[in-house]
Amino acid sequence: MTKRLKKIKLSKIKLETNYRNKEKDISLELDITKQGLKVPLIVEEESNNQYVLVDGYRRYYALKFLGMKDAMCSVEEQSSEEERIVKRIGIELHTKRRTAYQLERMINRLLENEKYSVKTIANLCNVKEVTITKYVLGSDVNPEWLRRGELTGAGRHALTDIHNLNVSQETRNYIADKYINREITKTIVEIIKKATNENEFKDIYEEKVKDCINEIILQQSRNYDTVKEIINEHNLQARYTKSSHTSMHNLVLKLLARIEKIFRNNYYIKNLSTNEKDELKKSVRNLDLILNPPITWSEFSIEDQYTKNLKMKKKITENRNLL
């Protein structure tokens, strides 16, 4: 492939794609203003004094914004539109200057041509097939998510993960909104993805799934044991399972051990006010009532209820006689 450097008027360079957004890059403009264009644009010569831009869209737009009339270019021989896309993908996959949204559009454009497959594109770009595949797997993701995600700068691949979550569409939309609005990170999405694949998660009532996910988000914890505790707690509200019950029991013991440790701190105990002590005693009594609830009338057998009724009537009669 022959290349030559040449100063070319920007008006003679054609942009054939919209794969790179036309946006103002102040830092790049300042760099060009101070040091000039350090890396030439890459173009192909279509005809005499007419060119098509292959690589350097950010630099091209920066030059335009600065009012520059021409730029130094590396001129290559003319190829096809698809071959130019391959060049761009190859450059971008190794420099990571374009967003995943832009790369996805380019890859899908190539796949419209029967000549190209994932394997072919990977070989031409000198990358592994899995690198190209991850841009193809999300082809059925909600287009509105993609539009909004690109506008807010949310990472592309997490939207595919959200799309594939084993939850209702309503819950997927809820998580996607939080991610697109930058309320949660890709790391939190990965944790939610792992959590929703847990067997215990699948038993949670549908109307409680969002509550469970909100707790996971609220914790912002990278400690997955904490996430498991949240899942098991919600699972146990749906039905009894030995694993969830054991998990909750161990958690209660751990919390009680921590409380006991705090109680053994004399600086804490000796400085409790009367009101604070009463609050603690009330909480302890409430726990004891939950563990040992008072016997209700319905828990007595029919025979016992009959006997107790007779005794009560006899006691009432005796009291009346005394009066």
Short mmCIF file of C-alpha atoms in Angstrom, two decimals:
data_model
loop_
_atom_site.label_atom_id
_atom_site.label_comp_id
_atom_site.label_asym_id
_atom_site.label_seq_id
_atom_site.Cartn_x
_atom_site.Cartn_y
_atom_site.Cartn_z
CA MET A 1 0.00 0.00 0.00
CA THR A 2 1.59 3.28 -1.08
CA LYS A 3 1.33 6.33 1.21
CA ARG A 4 2.46 9.91 0.82
CA LEU A 5 2.21 13.04 2.95
CA LYS A 6 0.41 16.00 1.45
CA LYS A 7 -1.16 19.23 2.67
CA ILE A 8 -4.83 19.15 1.64
CA LYS A 9 -7.62 21.72 1.92
CA LEU A 10 -10.29 20.54 4.39
CA SER A 11 -12.95 21.50 1.85
CA LYS A 12 -11.58 18.79 -0.44
CA ILE A 13 -12.01 16.04 2.19
CA LYS A 14 -15.32 14.20 2.21
CA LEU A 15 -16.85 12.58 5.32
CA GLU A 16 -18.72 9.47 4.25
CA THR A 17 -19.93 8.24 7.63
CA ASN A 18 -21.54 9.44 10.84
CA TYR A 19 -19.61 6.96 12.99
CA ARG A 20 -17.83 9.77 14.81
CA ASN A 21 -19.99 12.39 16.50
CA LYS A 22 -19.43 16.01 15.52
CA GLU A 23 -18.55 17.40 18.92
CA LYS A 24 -16.30 20.12 20.26
CA ASP A 25 -13.07 18.80 21.83
CA ILE A 26 -11.56 21.77 23.65
CA SER A 27 -8.46 19.91 24.92
CA LEU A 28 -7.61 18.71 21.39
CA GLU A 29 -8.18 22.21 19.98
CA LEU A 30 -5.84 23.70 22.58
CA ASP A 31 -3.22 21.07 21.78
CA ILE A 32 -3.41 21.80 18.04
CA THR A 33 -3.28 25.55 18.72
CA LYS A 34 -0.08 25.17 20.78
CA GLN A 35 1.73 22.39 18.94
CA GLY A 36 0.05 22.09 15.58
CA LEU A 37 -1.35 18.88 14.08
CA LYS A 38 1.05 16.22 15.38
CA VAL A 39 -0.62 13.23 13.70
CA PRO A 40 -1.69 13.61 10.05
CA LEU A 41 -5.21 12.77 8.94
CA ILE A 42 -5.50 9.54 6.96
CA VAL A 43 -7.33 9.94 3.67
CA GLU A 44 -7.86 8.05 0.43
CA GLU A 45 -7.67 9.76 -2.93
CA GLU A 46 -10.94 9.30 -4.79
CA SER A 47 -10.08 11.42 -7.83
CA ASN A 48 -7.83 14.30 -8.74
CA ASN A 49 -7.82 16.62 -5.70
CA GLN A 50 -10.80 14.88 -4.04
CA TYR A 51 -10.35 12.78 -0.90
CA VAL A 52 -12.34 10.76 1.65
CA LEU A 53 -11.43 10.75 5.33
CA VAL A 54 -10.46 7.34 6.73
CA ASP A 55 -9.16 8.22 10.20
CA GLY A 56 -8.87 11.45 12.19
CA TYR A 57 -12.45 12.62 12.64
CA ARG A 58 -11.77 14.31 16.00
CA ARG A 59 -8.77 16.10 14.54
CA TYR A 60 -10.75 17.08 11.43
CA TYR A 61 -13.57 18.60 13.51
CA ALA A 62 -11.06 20.36 15.81
CA LEU A 63 -9.36 21.93 12.78
CA LYS A 64 -12.75 23.04 11.45
CA PHE A 65 -13.73 24.58 14.80
CA LEU A 66 -10.39 26.43 14.85
CA GLY A 67 -11.05 27.84 11.40
CA MET A 68 -8.10 26.02 9.77
CA LYS A 69 -8.29 25.75 5.99
CA ASP A 70 -5.95 22.81 5.34
CA ALA A 71 -4.14 19.94 7.12
CA MET A 72 -1.27 17.56 6.58
CA CYS A 73 -2.61 14.20 5.45
CA SER A 74 -1.33 10.70 4.84
CA VAL A 75 -2.76 9.82 1.43
CA GLU A 76 -3.55 6.19 0.62
CA GLU A 77 -4.86 4.48 -2.49
CA GLN A 78 -8.60 4.35 -2.97
CA SER A 79 -10.45 1.29 -1.65
CA SER A 80 -14.11 0.43 -1.04
CA GLU A 81 -16.34 1.82 1.73
CA GLU A 82 -16.23 -1.54 3.55
CA GLU A 83 -12.44 -1.68 3.37
CA ARG A 84 -12.24 1.79 4.84
CA ILE A 85 -14.54 0.73 7.67
CA VAL A 86 -12.21 -2.23 8.36
CA LYS A 87 -9.28 0.21 8.54
CA ARG A 88 -11.17 2.39 11.01
CA ILE A 89 -12.20 -0.54 13.18
CA GLY A 90 -8.66 -1.88 13.22
CA ILE A 91 -7.26 1.49 14.28
CA GLU A 92 -9.97 2.15 16.87
CA LEU A 93 -9.84 -1.30 18.51
CA HIS A 94 -6.14 -0.79 19.19
CA THR A 95 -6.39 2.87 20.25
CA LYS A 96 -9.85 2.87 21.91
CA ARG A 97 -10.65 6.40 20.79
CA ARG A 98 -14.15 5.71 19.56
CA THR A 99 -17.03 4.70 21.82
CA ALA A 100 -18.46 1.20 21.77
CA TYR A 101 -21.61 2.66 20.20
CA GLN A 102 -19.61 3.89 17.19
CA LEU A 103 -17.70 0.62 16.83
CA GLU A 104 -20.94 -1.32 17.00
CA ARG A 105 -22.42 0.71 14.15
CA MET A 106 -19.35 0.13 12.00
CA ILE A 107 -19.24 -3.61 12.67
CA ASN A 108 -22.95 -4.02 11.97
CA ARG A 109 -22.51 -2.05 8.75
CA LEU A 110 -19.88 -4.55 7.60
CA LEU A 111 -22.02 -7.55 8.58
CA GLU A 112 -24.70 -6.33 6.16
CA ASN A 113 -22.30 -7.46 3.43
CA GLU A 114 -22.18 -11.25 3.00
CA LYS A 115 -18.46 -10.95 2.36
CA TYR A 116 -17.87 -10.17 6.03
CA SER A 117 -18.38 -12.34 9.11
CA VAL A 118 -17.30 -11.92 12.73
CA LYS A 119 -14.31 -14.17 12.05
CA THR A 120 -13.34 -12.26 8.89
CA ILE A 121 -13.53 -8.89 10.63
CA ALA A 122 -11.49 -10.19 13.57
CA ASN A 123 -8.78 -11.52 11.25
CA LEU A 124 -8.62 -8.31 9.22
CA CYS A 125 -8.39 -6.20 12.40
CA ASN A 126 -5.91 -8.55 14.09
CA VAL A 127 -8.07 -9.12 17.16
CA LYS A 128 -9.78 -12.15 18.71
CA GLU A 129 -13.27 -13.14 17.56
CA VAL A 130 -14.65 -12.56 21.06
CA THR A 131 -13.66 -8.89 20.75
CA ILE A 132 -15.90 -8.47 17.69
CA THR A 133 -18.62 -10.74 19.06
CA LYS A 134 -19.31 -8.54 22.09
CA TYR A 135 -20.30 -5.74 19.72
CA VAL A 136 -22.75 -8.03 17.93
CA LEU A 137 -24.43 -9.70 20.92
CA GLY A 138 -26.31 -6.54 21.83
CA SER A 139 -27.97 -6.06 18.47
CA ASP A 140 -31.46 -6.55 19.96
CA VAL A 141 -31.00 -4.08 22.83
CA ASN A 142 -33.69 -1.40 23.06
CA PRO A 143 -32.66 1.33 20.53
CA GLU A 144 -33.97 4.02 22.87
CA TRP A 145 -31.58 2.80 25.60
CA LEU A 146 -28.72 3.08 23.11
CA ARG A 147 -29.72 6.56 22.00
CA ARG A 148 -29.97 7.84 25.57
CA GLY A 149 -26.89 5.94 26.74
CA GLU A 150 -24.72 7.44 24.04
CA LEU A 151 -25.96 10.93 24.92
CA THR A 152 -25.17 10.55 28.63
CA GLY A 153 -21.88 8.73 28.05
CA ALA A 154 -23.01 5.51 29.74
CA GLY A 155 -20.90 2.50 28.72
CA ARG A 156 -22.41 0.43 25.92
CA HIS A 157 -21.76 -3.17 27.03
CA ALA A 158 -23.53 -2.89 30.39
CA LEU A 159 -26.77 -2.18 28.49
CA THR A 160 -26.46 -5.61 26.89
CA ASP A 161 -26.03 -7.13 30.35
CA ILE A 162 -29.15 -5.33 31.58
CA HIS A 163 -31.10 -6.44 28.49
CA ASN A 164 -30.23 -10.08 29.26
CA LEU A 165 -31.08 -9.99 32.99
CA ASN A 166 -33.45 -12.72 34.15
CA VAL A 167 -36.07 -10.27 35.45
CA SER A 168 -39.23 -8.67 34.11
CA GLN A 169 -39.05 -6.05 31.35
CA GLU A 170 -40.31 -3.44 33.80
CA THR A 171 -37.40 -4.18 36.15
CA ARG A 172 -34.91 -4.15 33.26
CA ASN A 173 -36.19 -0.71 32.21
CA TYR A 174 -35.87 0.47 35.82
CA ILE A 175 -32.23 -0.65 36.05
CA ALA A 176 -31.44 0.72 32.59
CA ASP A 177 -32.82 4.14 33.56
CA LYS A 178 -30.60 4.25 36.64
CA TYR A 179 -27.56 3.20 34.61
CA ILE A 180 -28.19 5.59 31.72
CA ASN A 181 -28.74 8.45 34.17
CA ARG A 182 -25.38 7.56 35.75
CA GLU A 183 -26.98 6.69 39.11
CA ILE A 184 -25.28 3.28 39.11
CA THR A 185 -22.00 2.10 37.60
CA LYS A 186 -21.07 -0.81 35.38
CA THR A 187 -19.69 -2.55 38.50
CA ILE A 188 -23.11 -2.39 40.18
CA VAL A 189 -24.74 -3.74 37.00
CA GLU A 190 -22.30 -6.69 37.10
CA ILE A 191 -23.21 -7.34 40.75
CA ILE A 192 -26.94 -7.22 39.91
CA LYS A 193 -26.31 -9.61 37.00
CA LYS A 194 -24.58 -12.08 39.33
CA ALA A 195 -27.28 -11.66 41.98
CA THR A 196 -30.18 -12.33 39.59
CA ASN A 197 -28.57 -15.63 38.59
CA GLU A 198 -28.64 -16.91 42.18
CA ASN A 199 -31.19 -19.68 42.79
CA GLU A 200 -32.43 -17.87 45.91
CA PHE A 201 -33.16 -14.74 43.86
CA LYS A 202 -35.48 -16.66 41.52
CA ASP A 203 -37.88 -17.43 44.42
CA ILE A 204 -38.36 -13.79 45.41
CA TYR A 205 -41.89 -12.49 44.78
CA GLU A 206 -42.02 -10.42 41.58
CA GLU A 207 -43.41 -7.41 43.43
CA LYS A 208 -40.42 -7.57 45.82
CA VAL A 209 -37.69 -7.93 43.17
CA LYS A 210 -37.29 -4.17 42.74
CA ASP A 211 -36.99 -3.74 46.53
CA CYS A 212 -34.22 -6.35 46.60
CA ILE A 213 -32.36 -4.68 43.72
CA ASN A 214 -32.73 -1.27 45.38
CA GLU A 215 -31.13 -2.63 48.56
CA ILE A 216 -28.23 -4.02 46.51
CA ILE A 217 -27.81 -0.63 44.83
CA LEU A 218 -28.10 1.22 48.15
CA GLN A 219 -25.36 -0.90 49.71
CA GLN A 220 -22.95 -0.03 46.86
CA SER A 221 -20.98 -3.00 48.20
CA ARG A 222 -18.30 -4.91 46.37
CA ASN A 223 -18.46 -7.49 49.18
CA TYR A 224 -20.67 -10.13 47.59
CA ASP A 225 -21.41 -11.71 50.99
CA THR A 226 -23.45 -8.60 51.81
CA VAL A 227 -25.36 -8.99 48.53
CA LYS A 228 -26.05 -12.66 49.33
CA GLU A 229 -27.47 -11.65 52.71
CA ILE A 230 -29.88 -9.25 50.99
CA ILE A 231 -30.96 -11.96 48.54
CA ASN A 232 -31.44 -14.57 51.29
CA GLU A 233 -33.48 -12.17 53.41
CA HIS A 234 -35.89 -11.49 50.54
CA ASN A 235 -35.94 -15.17 49.60
CA LEU A 236 -36.94 -16.15 53.13
CA GLN A 237 -39.84 -13.72 52.98
CA ALA A 238 -41.16 -15.70 50.00
CA ARG A 239 -40.68 -19.24 51.34
CA TYR A 240 -38.56 -21.37 53.64
CA THR A 241 -35.33 -22.76 52.25
CA LYS A 242 -32.65 -24.25 54.43
CA SER A 243 -29.84 -22.27 52.77
CA SER A 244 -31.56 -18.90 53.22
CA HIS A 245 -32.61 -19.76 56.77
CA THR A 246 -29.05 -20.78 57.69
CA SER A 247 -27.69 -17.62 56.10
CA MET A 248 -30.10 -15.41 58.09
CA HIS A 249 -29.42 -17.32 61.31
CA ASN A 250 -25.67 -16.85 60.92
CA LEU A 251 -26.20 -13.17 60.14
CA VAL A 252 -28.31 -12.70 63.30
CA LEU A 253 -25.64 -14.42 65.41
CA LYS A 254 -22.98 -12.17 63.86
CA LEU A 255 -25.02 -9.04 64.58
CA LEU A 256 -25.77 -10.15 68.14
CA ALA A 257 -22.08 -10.84 68.73
CA ARG A 258 -21.33 -7.29 67.60
CA ILE A 259 -24.04 -5.90 69.91
CA GLU A 260 -22.64 -7.91 72.80
CA LYS A 261 -19.17 -6.51 72.10
CA ILE A 262 -20.59 -2.97 72.20
CA PHE A 263 -22.40 -3.73 75.48
CA ARG A 264 -19.10 -4.84 77.03
CA ASN A 265 -17.68 -1.37 76.36
CA ASN A 266 -17.94 0.35 79.75
CA TYR A 267 -17.69 3.81 78.22
CA TYR A 268 -20.88 3.02 76.29
CA ILE A 269 -22.86 1.31 79.07
CA LYS A 270 -21.95 3.68 81.92
CA ASN A 271 -22.89 6.76 79.91
CA LEU A 272 -26.32 5.58 78.79
CA SER A 273 -29.13 7.89 79.88
CA THR A 274 -32.25 6.52 81.54
CA ASN A 275 -34.19 7.14 78.35
CA GLU A 276 -31.57 5.33 76.24
CA LYS A 277 -31.65 2.35 78.61
CA ASP A 278 -35.45 2.23 78.39
CA GLU A 279 -35.22 2.25 74.57
CA LEU A 280 -32.77 -0.68 74.65
CA LYS A 281 -34.89 -2.63 77.14
CA LYS A 282 -37.96 -2.11 74.95
CA SER A 283 -36.09 -3.40 71.89
CA VAL A 284 -34.87 -6.46 73.81
CA ARG A 285 -38.43 -7.16 75.07
CA ASN A 286 -39.74 -6.90 71.50
CA LEU A 287 -37.18 -9.42 70.33
CA ASP A 288 -38.09 -11.74 73.19
CA LEU A 289 -41.79 -11.48 72.28
CA ILE A 290 -40.96 -12.44 68.70
CA LEU A 291 -38.93 -15.44 69.88
CA ASN A 292 -41.45 -16.43 72.58
CA PRO A 293 -44.85 -15.06 71.57
CA PRO A 294 -47.59 -15.22 74.25
CA ILE A 295 -50.00 -18.14 73.99
CA THR A 296 -53.23 -17.18 72.20
CA TRP A 297 -56.66 -18.58 73.02
CA SER A 298 -56.85 -20.46 69.73
CA GLU A 299 -53.74 -22.45 70.65
CA PHE A 300 -55.58 -24.22 73.47
CA SER A 301 -57.36 -27.47 72.64
CA ILE A 302 -61.19 -27.48 72.51
CA GLU A 303 -61.28 -29.47 75.74
CA ASP A 304 -58.98 -26.99 77.51
CA GLN A 305 -61.03 -24.08 76.23
CA TYR A 306 -64.21 -25.70 77.65
CA THR A 307 -62.58 -26.34 81.03
CA LYS A 308 -61.21 -22.82 81.26
CA ASN A 309 -64.60 -21.38 80.33
CA LEU A 310 -66.23 -23.29 83.21
CA LYS A 311 -63.58 -22.04 85.63
CA MET A 312 -64.04 -18.47 84.47
CA LYS A 313 -67.84 -18.68 84.84
CA LYS A 314 -67.44 -20.17 88.33
CA LYS A 315 -65.04 -17.37 89.30
CA ILE A 316 -67.46 -14.72 88.00
CA THR A 317 -70.35 -16.30 90.02
CA GLU A 318 -68.24 -16.38 93.18
CA ASN A 319 -67.32 -12.71 92.77
CA ARG A 320 -70.98 -11.76 92.32
CA ASN A 321 -71.94 -13.67 95.50
CA LEU A 322 -69.28 -11.79 97.42
CA LEU A 323 -70.84 -8.54 96.32
#
